[in-house]
Protein backbone atom coordinates (compact mmCIF):
# COMPACT_ATOMS: atom_id res chain seq x y z
CA UNK A 1 73.14 -190.94 171.32
CA UNK A 2 72.69 -194.69 171.65
CA UNK A 3 74.44 -196.37 174.53
CA UNK A 4 76.35 -198.62 172.14
CA UNK A 5 77.77 -195.56 170.42
CA UNK A 6 78.73 -194.05 173.78
CA UNK A 7 80.43 -197.27 174.86
CA UNK A 8 82.24 -197.56 171.55
CA UNK A 9 83.40 -193.95 171.81
CA UNK A 10 84.73 -194.53 175.33
CA UNK A 11 86.58 -197.68 174.25
CA UNK A 12 88.18 -195.95 171.28
CA UNK A 13 88.99 -192.94 173.46
CA UNK A 14 90.72 -195.22 175.96
CA UNK A 15 92.81 -196.86 173.22
CA UNK A 16 93.56 -193.50 171.61
CA UNK A 17 94.48 -192.12 175.01
CA UNK A 18 97.12 -194.84 175.36
CA UNK A 19 98.28 -194.10 171.79
CA UNK A 20 98.57 -190.39 172.59
CA UNK A 21 100.39 -191.15 175.85
CA UNK A 22 102.89 -193.31 173.95
CA UNK A 23 103.28 -190.54 171.38
CA UNK A 24 103.94 -188.04 174.17
CA UNK A 25 106.47 -190.41 175.71
CA UNK A 26 108.19 -190.69 172.34
CA UNK A 27 108.35 -186.90 172.00
CA UNK A 28 109.79 -186.59 175.49
CA UNK A 29 112.46 -189.18 174.73
CA UNK A 30 113.21 -187.52 171.40
CA UNK A 31 113.57 -184.13 173.06
CA UNK A 32 116.17 -185.65 175.38
CA UNK A 33 117.94 -187.79 172.80
CA UNK A 34 117.92 -185.29 169.92
CA UNK A 35 117.52 -181.81 171.41
CA UNK A 36 115.33 -178.94 170.26
CA UNK A 37 117.34 -178.12 167.11
CA UNK A 38 117.15 -181.62 165.59
CA UNK A 39 113.49 -181.81 166.57
CA UNK A 40 113.04 -178.57 164.63
CA UNK A 41 114.56 -180.29 161.57
CA UNK A 42 112.16 -183.20 162.07
CA UNK A 43 109.21 -180.79 162.25
CA UNK A 44 110.25 -179.19 158.97
CA UNK A 45 110.32 -182.58 157.25
CA UNK A 46 107.04 -183.57 158.91
CA UNK A 47 105.26 -180.66 157.25
CA UNK A 48 106.36 -181.84 153.80
CA UNK A 49 105.56 -185.46 154.70
CA UNK A 50 102.01 -184.54 155.74
CA UNK A 51 101.50 -182.57 152.53
CA UNK A 52 102.66 -185.56 150.45
CA UNK A 53 100.32 -188.09 152.08
CA UNK A 54 97.27 -185.80 152.33
CA UNK A 55 95.90 -186.60 148.82
CA UNK A 56 95.48 -190.24 149.88
CA UNK A 57 94.69 -190.00 153.60
CA UNK A 58 92.07 -187.24 153.85
CA UNK A 59 89.21 -187.39 151.36
CA UNK A 60 89.43 -191.05 150.37
CA UNK A 61 88.77 -192.62 153.81
CA UNK A 62 85.85 -190.24 154.41
CA UNK A 63 84.38 -191.00 150.99
CA UNK A 64 84.79 -194.76 151.46
CA UNK A 65 83.30 -194.57 154.95
CA UNK A 66 80.27 -192.54 153.93
CA UNK A 67 79.54 -194.55 150.79
CA UNK A 68 80.01 -197.85 152.67
CA UNK A 69 77.58 -196.74 155.37
CA UNK A 70 74.90 -195.70 152.86
CA UNK A 71 75.20 -198.51 150.31
CA UNK A 72 73.55 -201.91 150.18
CA UNK A 73 75.18 -204.67 152.29
CA UNK A 74 76.08 -206.76 149.25
CA UNK A 75 78.00 -203.81 147.72
CA UNK A 76 79.88 -202.68 150.81
CA UNK A 77 83.30 -203.83 149.64
CA UNK A 78 82.94 -201.96 146.33
CA UNK A 79 83.92 -198.51 147.73
CA UNK A 80 86.90 -200.20 149.42
CA UNK A 81 88.07 -201.77 146.17
CA UNK A 82 87.64 -198.49 144.32
CA UNK A 83 89.61 -196.66 147.01
CA UNK A 84 92.47 -199.17 146.89
CA UNK A 85 92.69 -198.82 143.12
CA UNK A 86 92.83 -195.03 143.40
CA UNK A 87 95.60 -195.28 146.00
CA UNK A 88 97.71 -197.45 143.70
CA UNK A 89 97.35 -195.08 140.75
CA UNK A 90 98.06 -191.97 142.83
CA UNK A 91 101.08 -193.57 144.54
CA UNK A 92 102.57 -194.46 141.16
CA UNK A 93 102.60 -190.74 140.40
CA UNK A 94 103.34 -189.20 143.80
CA UNK A 95 106.20 -191.44 144.95
CA UNK A 96 108.52 -190.83 141.95
CA UNK A 97 107.73 -187.12 142.11
CA UNK A 98 108.60 -187.04 145.80
CA UNK A 99 111.97 -188.69 145.17
CA UNK A 100 112.69 -186.53 142.14
CA UNK A 101 111.91 -183.21 143.80
CA UNK A 102 113.19 -183.99 147.32
CA UNK A 103 116.31 -181.77 146.93
CA UNK A 104 114.19 -178.85 145.76
CA UNK A 105 111.68 -179.42 148.57
CA UNK A 106 114.51 -179.53 151.09
CA UNK A 107 115.79 -176.17 149.87
CA UNK A 108 112.27 -174.70 150.04
CA UNK A 109 112.02 -175.60 153.73
CA UNK A 110 115.06 -173.42 154.36
CA UNK A 111 117.13 -176.26 155.84
CA UNK A 112 118.63 -178.86 153.48
CA UNK A 113 119.23 -181.17 156.44
CA UNK A 114 115.66 -182.44 156.01
CA UNK A 115 116.61 -184.36 152.82
CA UNK A 116 117.17 -187.82 154.43
CA UNK A 117 113.82 -187.49 156.20
CA UNK A 118 112.08 -186.79 152.89
CA UNK A 119 113.62 -189.89 151.33
CA UNK A 120 112.43 -192.04 154.24
CA UNK A 121 108.90 -190.62 154.07
CA UNK A 122 108.34 -191.48 150.39
CA UNK A 123 107.15 -195.11 150.89
CA UNK A 124 104.60 -193.86 153.44
CA UNK A 125 102.52 -192.45 150.57
CA UNK A 126 101.44 -195.94 149.46
CA UNK A 127 101.39 -197.53 152.92
CA UNK A 128 99.34 -194.81 154.60
CA UNK A 129 97.02 -194.59 151.60
CA UNK A 130 96.17 -198.28 151.94
CA UNK A 131 95.71 -197.96 155.71
CA UNK A 132 93.44 -194.93 155.32
CA UNK A 133 91.14 -196.65 152.83
CA UNK A 134 90.84 -199.77 154.99
CA UNK A 135 90.09 -197.57 158.00
CA UNK A 136 87.38 -195.78 156.02
CA UNK A 137 85.75 -199.11 155.22
CA UNK A 138 85.90 -200.19 158.88
CA UNK A 139 84.30 -196.94 160.05
CA UNK A 140 81.58 -197.38 157.44
CA UNK A 141 80.67 -200.86 158.75
CA UNK A 142 80.98 -199.54 162.34
CA UNK A 143 84.03 -201.61 163.25
CA UNK A 144 85.87 -198.58 164.62
CA UNK A 145 87.82 -200.45 167.27
CA UNK A 146 90.07 -202.27 164.81
CA UNK A 147 91.68 -199.07 163.43
CA UNK A 148 92.21 -197.92 167.01
CA UNK A 149 93.98 -201.17 167.93
CA UNK A 150 96.03 -200.92 164.76
CA UNK A 151 97.15 -197.43 165.71
CA UNK A 152 98.14 -198.71 169.15
CA UNK A 153 100.25 -201.45 167.55
CA UNK A 154 101.86 -198.90 165.24
CA UNK A 155 102.65 -196.52 168.08
CA UNK A 156 104.26 -199.24 170.16
CA UNK A 157 106.39 -200.31 167.21
CA UNK A 158 107.28 -196.71 166.33
CA UNK A 159 108.43 -196.05 169.89
CA UNK A 160 110.46 -199.25 170.06
CA UNK A 161 112.11 -198.88 166.65
CA UNK A 162 112.84 -195.16 167.00
CA UNK A 163 114.36 -195.24 170.49
CA UNK A 164 116.22 -198.48 169.72
CA UNK A 165 117.86 -197.00 166.62
CA UNK A 166 118.82 -193.74 168.36
CA UNK A 167 120.37 -195.62 171.28
CA UNK A 168 122.16 -198.03 168.95
CA UNK A 169 123.45 -195.21 166.73
CA UNK A 170 124.33 -192.36 169.11
CA UNK A 171 126.74 -190.58 166.77
CA UNK A 172 124.46 -189.99 163.79
CA UNK A 173 124.82 -186.64 162.07
CA UNK A 174 121.91 -184.25 162.62
CA UNK A 175 120.22 -184.87 159.20
CA UNK A 176 120.18 -188.65 159.70
CA UNK A 177 119.22 -188.43 163.37
CA UNK A 178 116.20 -186.32 162.35
CA UNK A 179 115.29 -189.00 159.78
CA UNK A 180 115.11 -191.80 162.36
CA UNK A 181 111.57 -190.91 163.55
CA UNK A 182 110.37 -190.85 159.92
CA UNK A 183 111.95 -194.22 159.16
CA UNK A 184 110.41 -195.64 162.33
CA UNK A 185 107.00 -194.37 161.25
CA UNK A 186 107.35 -196.06 157.86
CA UNK A 187 108.33 -199.42 159.38
CA UNK A 188 105.56 -199.24 162.01
CA UNK A 189 102.92 -198.40 159.39
CA UNK A 190 103.86 -201.47 157.33
CA UNK A 191 103.43 -203.72 160.35
CA UNK A 192 100.24 -201.94 161.42
CA UNK A 193 98.67 -202.50 158.01
CA UNK A 194 99.69 -206.16 158.17
CA UNK A 195 97.94 -206.38 161.56
CA UNK A 196 94.67 -205.00 160.12
CA UNK A 197 94.74 -207.34 157.14
CA UNK A 198 95.46 -210.35 159.37
CA UNK A 199 92.60 -209.56 161.76
CA UNK A 200 90.10 -208.46 159.11
CA UNK A 201 90.57 -211.42 156.75
CA UNK A 202 88.21 -209.74 154.29
CA UNK A 203 87.59 -211.67 151.07
CA UNK A 204 87.79 -209.22 148.19
CA UNK A 205 86.52 -209.54 144.66
CA UNK A 206 88.78 -208.58 141.73
CA UNK A 207 89.23 -204.81 141.53
CA UNK A 208 87.60 -204.69 138.10
CA UNK A 209 84.25 -205.54 139.74
CA UNK A 210 84.30 -202.08 141.34
CA UNK A 211 85.25 -200.16 138.19
CA UNK A 212 81.98 -198.19 138.20
CA UNK A 213 82.66 -197.01 141.79
CA UNK A 214 86.02 -195.36 141.09
CA UNK A 215 84.79 -192.06 139.71
CA UNK A 216 82.02 -191.69 142.33
CA UNK A 217 84.47 -192.31 145.20
CA UNK A 218 86.97 -189.88 143.66
CA UNK A 219 84.30 -187.24 143.09
CA UNK A 220 83.18 -187.47 146.71
CA UNK A 221 86.74 -187.44 148.04
CA UNK A 222 87.99 -184.40 146.13
CA UNK A 223 86.40 -181.59 148.22
CA UNK A 224 87.71 -182.98 151.52
CA UNK A 225 91.10 -183.64 149.95
CA UNK A 226 91.20 -180.05 148.73
CA UNK A 227 90.41 -178.75 152.21
CA UNK A 228 93.08 -180.88 153.85
CA UNK A 229 95.62 -179.95 151.18
CA UNK A 230 95.03 -176.30 151.99
CA UNK A 231 95.50 -177.06 155.69
CA UNK A 232 98.66 -179.10 155.12
CA UNK A 233 100.05 -176.48 152.75
CA UNK A 234 99.38 -173.94 155.46
CA UNK A 235 101.26 -176.11 157.94
CA UNK A 236 104.19 -176.51 155.55
CA UNK A 237 104.37 -172.76 154.94
CA UNK A 238 104.10 -172.13 158.67
CA UNK A 239 107.00 -174.50 159.35
CA UNK A 240 109.14 -172.53 156.90
CA UNK A 241 107.94 -169.08 157.90
CA UNK A 242 108.09 -169.44 161.68
CA UNK A 243 111.91 -169.74 161.87
CA UNK A 244 112.27 -166.95 159.31
CA UNK A 245 109.98 -164.61 161.22
CA UNK A 246 111.65 -165.53 164.51
CA UNK A 247 114.96 -164.58 162.91
CA UNK A 248 113.34 -161.27 161.92
CA UNK A 249 112.62 -160.72 165.61
CA UNK A 250 116.35 -160.87 166.35
CA UNK A 251 117.05 -164.58 166.94
CA UNK A 252 119.93 -166.49 165.32
CA UNK A 253 119.04 -169.16 162.73
CA UNK A 254 119.84 -172.14 164.98
CA UNK A 255 117.90 -170.63 167.87
CA UNK A 256 114.91 -169.98 165.60
CA UNK A 257 114.91 -173.64 164.47
CA UNK A 258 115.13 -174.75 168.10
CA UNK A 259 112.16 -172.52 168.99
CA UNK A 260 110.18 -174.18 166.18
CA UNK A 261 111.02 -177.58 167.65
CA UNK A 262 109.91 -176.42 171.11
CA UNK A 263 106.63 -175.03 169.84
CA UNK A 264 105.58 -177.56 167.20
CA UNK A 265 107.26 -180.64 168.66
CA UNK A 266 106.53 -180.12 172.37
CA UNK A 267 103.80 -177.57 173.09
CA UNK A 268 101.29 -177.98 170.25
CA UNK A 269 100.88 -181.79 170.64
CA UNK A 270 99.88 -181.25 174.28
CA UNK A 271 97.38 -178.55 173.32
CA UNK A 272 95.71 -180.98 170.92
CA UNK A 273 95.02 -183.40 173.78
CA UNK A 274 91.18 -183.17 173.50
CA UNK A 275 91.37 -184.38 169.89
CA UNK A 276 91.95 -187.85 171.36
CA UNK A 277 88.31 -187.81 172.48
CA UNK A 278 86.78 -185.78 169.66
CA UNK A 279 88.54 -187.98 167.09
CA UNK A 280 87.01 -191.09 168.66
CA UNK A 281 83.62 -189.41 168.75
CA UNK A 282 83.84 -188.49 165.07
CA UNK A 283 84.91 -192.00 164.05
CA UNK A 284 81.93 -193.61 165.77
CA UNK A 285 79.31 -191.04 164.79
CA UNK A 286 80.28 -190.32 161.17
CA UNK A 287 78.27 -193.24 159.71
CA UNK A 288 75.41 -192.65 162.19
CA UNK A 289 75.13 -188.97 161.25
CA UNK A 290 75.25 -189.93 157.58
CA UNK A 291 72.32 -192.31 158.06
CA UNK A 292 70.35 -189.73 160.08
CA UNK A 293 70.72 -187.02 157.43
CA UNK A 294 67.06 -187.19 156.41
CA UNK A 295 65.76 -187.40 160.00
CA UNK A 296 65.97 -183.80 161.30
CA UNK A 297 65.14 -184.55 164.94
CA UNK A 298 67.62 -187.42 165.26
CA UNK A 299 70.26 -185.46 163.38
CA UNK A 300 69.78 -182.43 165.65
CA UNK A 301 70.11 -184.67 168.70
CA UNK A 302 73.32 -186.29 167.43
CA UNK A 303 74.91 -182.95 166.52
CA UNK A 304 73.96 -181.42 169.88
CA UNK A 305 75.32 -184.43 171.73
CA UNK A 306 78.61 -184.14 169.83
CA UNK A 307 79.17 -180.59 171.08
CA UNK A 308 77.95 -181.35 174.60
CA UNK A 309 80.36 -184.24 174.94
CA UNK A 310 83.25 -182.31 173.35
CA UNK A 311 82.88 -179.39 175.79
CA UNK A 312 84.06 -181.23 178.94
CA UNK A 313 87.02 -182.66 177.01
CA UNK A 314 88.07 -179.20 175.83
CA UNK A 315 87.49 -177.44 179.15
CA UNK A 316 89.11 -180.22 181.16
CA UNK A 317 92.17 -180.22 178.90
CA UNK A 318 92.45 -176.43 179.17
CA UNK A 319 92.47 -176.59 182.95
CA UNK A 320 94.81 -179.58 183.05
CA UNK A 321 97.39 -177.98 180.74
CA UNK A 322 97.31 -174.69 182.68
CA UNK A 323 97.76 -176.40 186.06
CA UNK A 324 100.33 -178.94 184.87
CA UNK A 325 102.40 -176.45 182.82
CA UNK A 326 105.35 -176.35 185.29
CA UNK A 327 105.38 -180.15 185.52
CA UNK A 328 105.28 -180.55 181.74
CA UNK A 329 108.03 -178.01 181.19
CA UNK A 330 110.43 -178.87 183.99
CA UNK A 331 109.98 -182.61 184.48
CA UNK A 332 108.94 -183.94 181.07
CA UNK A 333 110.89 -181.69 178.71
CA UNK A 334 113.48 -180.24 181.12
CA UNK A 335 112.89 -176.81 179.60
CA UNK A 336 111.46 -174.43 182.24
CA UNK A 337 110.96 -171.72 179.62
CA UNK A 338 108.06 -173.76 178.19
CA UNK A 339 105.87 -173.09 181.26
CA UNK A 340 104.48 -169.71 180.12
CA UNK A 341 104.00 -171.09 176.59
CA UNK A 342 101.86 -173.96 177.89
CA UNK A 343 99.75 -171.61 179.99
CA UNK A 344 99.35 -169.05 177.23
CA UNK A 345 98.26 -171.74 174.77
CA UNK A 346 95.98 -173.67 177.16
CA UNK A 347 92.72 -172.05 175.84
CA UNK A 348 93.54 -173.49 172.41
CA UNK A 349 92.54 -176.91 173.80
CA UNK A 350 88.89 -175.86 173.81
CA UNK A 351 89.11 -174.33 170.34
CA UNK A 352 90.79 -177.45 168.94
CA UNK A 353 88.04 -179.64 170.44
CA UNK A 354 85.12 -177.67 169.01
CA UNK A 355 86.74 -177.00 165.62
CA UNK A 356 87.65 -180.69 165.28
CA UNK A 357 84.20 -182.04 166.13
CA UNK A 358 82.40 -179.45 163.98
CA UNK A 359 84.60 -180.35 161.01
CA UNK A 360 83.81 -184.02 161.55
CA UNK A 361 80.08 -183.26 161.52
CA UNK A 362 80.35 -181.38 158.22
CA UNK A 363 82.21 -184.32 156.68
CA UNK A 364 79.59 -186.74 158.00
CA UNK A 365 76.86 -184.62 156.38
CA UNK A 366 78.69 -184.53 153.05
CA UNK A 367 79.19 -180.74 153.17
CA UNK A 368 82.82 -180.93 152.12
CA UNK A 369 82.58 -178.23 149.46
CA UNK A 370 81.33 -175.64 151.94
CA UNK A 371 84.05 -176.67 154.39
CA UNK A 372 86.69 -176.19 151.70
CA UNK A 373 85.23 -172.80 150.78
CA UNK A 374 85.66 -171.59 154.35
CA UNK A 375 89.17 -172.98 154.76
CA UNK A 376 90.62 -170.70 152.08
CA UNK A 377 90.09 -167.27 153.74
CA UNK A 378 90.82 -168.72 157.19
CA UNK A 379 94.15 -170.09 155.93
CA UNK A 380 94.97 -166.73 154.38
CA UNK A 381 94.26 -164.94 157.66
CA UNK A 382 96.37 -167.41 159.64
CA UNK A 383 99.31 -167.03 157.26
CA UNK A 384 99.08 -163.24 157.47
CA UNK A 385 99.20 -163.38 161.26
CA UNK A 386 102.06 -165.92 161.17
CA UNK A 387 104.00 -163.45 159.04
CA UNK A 388 103.28 -160.44 161.25
CA UNK A 389 103.15 -161.55 164.88
CA UNK A 390 106.22 -163.79 165.48
CA UNK A 391 108.49 -161.10 164.05
CA UNK A 392 107.67 -158.85 166.99
CA UNK A 393 110.37 -159.31 169.69
CA UNK A 394 107.82 -159.09 172.50
CA UNK A 395 105.72 -161.93 171.01
CA UNK A 396 107.80 -164.48 169.07
CA UNK A 397 106.32 -167.96 169.86
CA UNK A 398 103.34 -166.32 171.55
CA UNK A 399 102.57 -164.68 168.23
CA UNK A 400 102.42 -168.12 166.60
CA UNK A 401 99.95 -169.33 169.24
CA UNK A 402 97.83 -166.20 168.73
CA UNK A 403 97.75 -166.82 164.98
CA UNK A 404 96.78 -170.47 165.43
CA UNK A 405 94.08 -169.51 167.92
CA UNK A 406 92.62 -166.96 165.52
CA UNK A 407 92.58 -169.56 162.75
CA UNK A 408 90.83 -172.17 164.91
CA UNK A 409 88.27 -169.62 166.12
CA UNK A 410 87.42 -168.53 162.58
CA UNK A 411 87.19 -172.18 161.46
CA UNK A 412 84.76 -172.90 164.30
CA UNK A 413 82.63 -169.87 163.42
CA UNK A 414 82.46 -170.95 159.78
CA UNK A 415 81.53 -174.53 160.64
CA UNK A 416 78.81 -173.40 163.05
CA UNK A 417 77.48 -171.01 160.40
CA UNK A 418 77.25 -173.82 157.85
CA UNK A 419 75.44 -176.07 160.34
CA UNK A 420 73.01 -173.28 161.26
CA UNK A 421 72.36 -172.49 157.59
CA UNK A 422 71.73 -176.18 156.93
CA UNK A 423 69.16 -176.37 159.71
CA UNK A 424 67.34 -173.29 158.44
CA UNK A 425 67.30 -174.28 154.77
CA UNK A 426 67.29 -178.08 155.04
CA UNK A 427 70.44 -178.01 152.96
CA UNK A 428 71.29 -181.52 151.80
CA UNK A 429 74.67 -183.04 151.12
CA UNK A 430 76.75 -181.81 148.22
CA UNK A 431 75.40 -182.44 144.74
CA UNK A 432 78.67 -184.22 143.98
CA UNK A 433 77.74 -186.87 146.52
CA UNK A 434 74.22 -187.30 145.15
CA UNK A 435 75.68 -187.79 141.72
CA UNK A 436 78.28 -190.17 143.11
CA UNK A 437 75.79 -192.44 144.83
CA UNK A 438 73.22 -192.36 142.07
CA UNK A 439 75.91 -193.41 139.60
CA UNK A 440 76.27 -196.82 141.23
CA UNK A 441 72.98 -197.48 143.02
CA UNK A 442 69.51 -195.97 143.41
CA UNK A 443 69.26 -193.48 146.26
């Protein structure tokens, strides 16, 4: 790996580390200001929110990034323009649908108190779609620091707005209190996008000049979008099923919602700590891996370096979470019962790190279809375990962690199998991508 890439990764990791620390601080403050039950309501709405924004924030930035990295310098803004046009069209459809079906979606979550949160999350579809496409362009031209700084600005604003509103409005009913974090996210994203546009100052041609790029970008984005939709749908179903299965284990409804808030709002974010580093690594290396696709030795070196650098992050996070579990539970969250949950879930840190970086490599190589193919049976297995394990009184939240660990392990095995098969057969990127690039420029 070139030194410049290593330095860039470390810089982005440092910024993302601050972002994650601010996010953790926000969760700690929310746990104290709102309590576990209202945080459980917020987690239910978050699952629907993530499902709604996934069509615009998953495949499109990856497609724009990869096509920007591989296209001629004079055409590099064309994928960006095409992506922005697609976001506008999709938002015109998704936002009214979200508002129209919010009551039905609230009932499907099993707790109608999520309705105000769903209303507040609707504008995020357009805002986050725009931000994602601009970030994809910046990764493609290897300006990865600007999205990281933007995320830092957004996190600072989210923390300030959210805590300020909750302190200023201490007597909000539970549904509206749970909507405050969502509203804060929406406001922060608007200002974060404005920050990127102000710093970038990118002169853009009229969108019609990129008309021929729209279908190629869409075609390349669809497999990744499909994969992420499956993952987000899985998360949404999990958020609904976990309280139901905890109730089946003998817990009351309110206690089951509180346990969801403890697990998804407090424990899981800590277990995903290594993704701060692996996310930075993926952002920097995605365009480099794309360019090295036809150079087997360089590609092998980059892929190997990705795993070698992800291993210390995963192992270090596992040890840190296990050792710091009492501190996290008693001092940060003031819930001593979280200590065994942190320690039981600590090995997931390593699985999250490897699964995350291997998925990033597949996206960089344009193997989105194979990634989507593997996500379907893995999601089915995870859902089956989510249905079975938490309902056992002796497992409950531990059953959820076991199910998530099994899903991450199977995902990692699939990704490694695809990479091994590619090395043995010299498998190239998806035919959809070849068609996409050849439609607008000679390969």
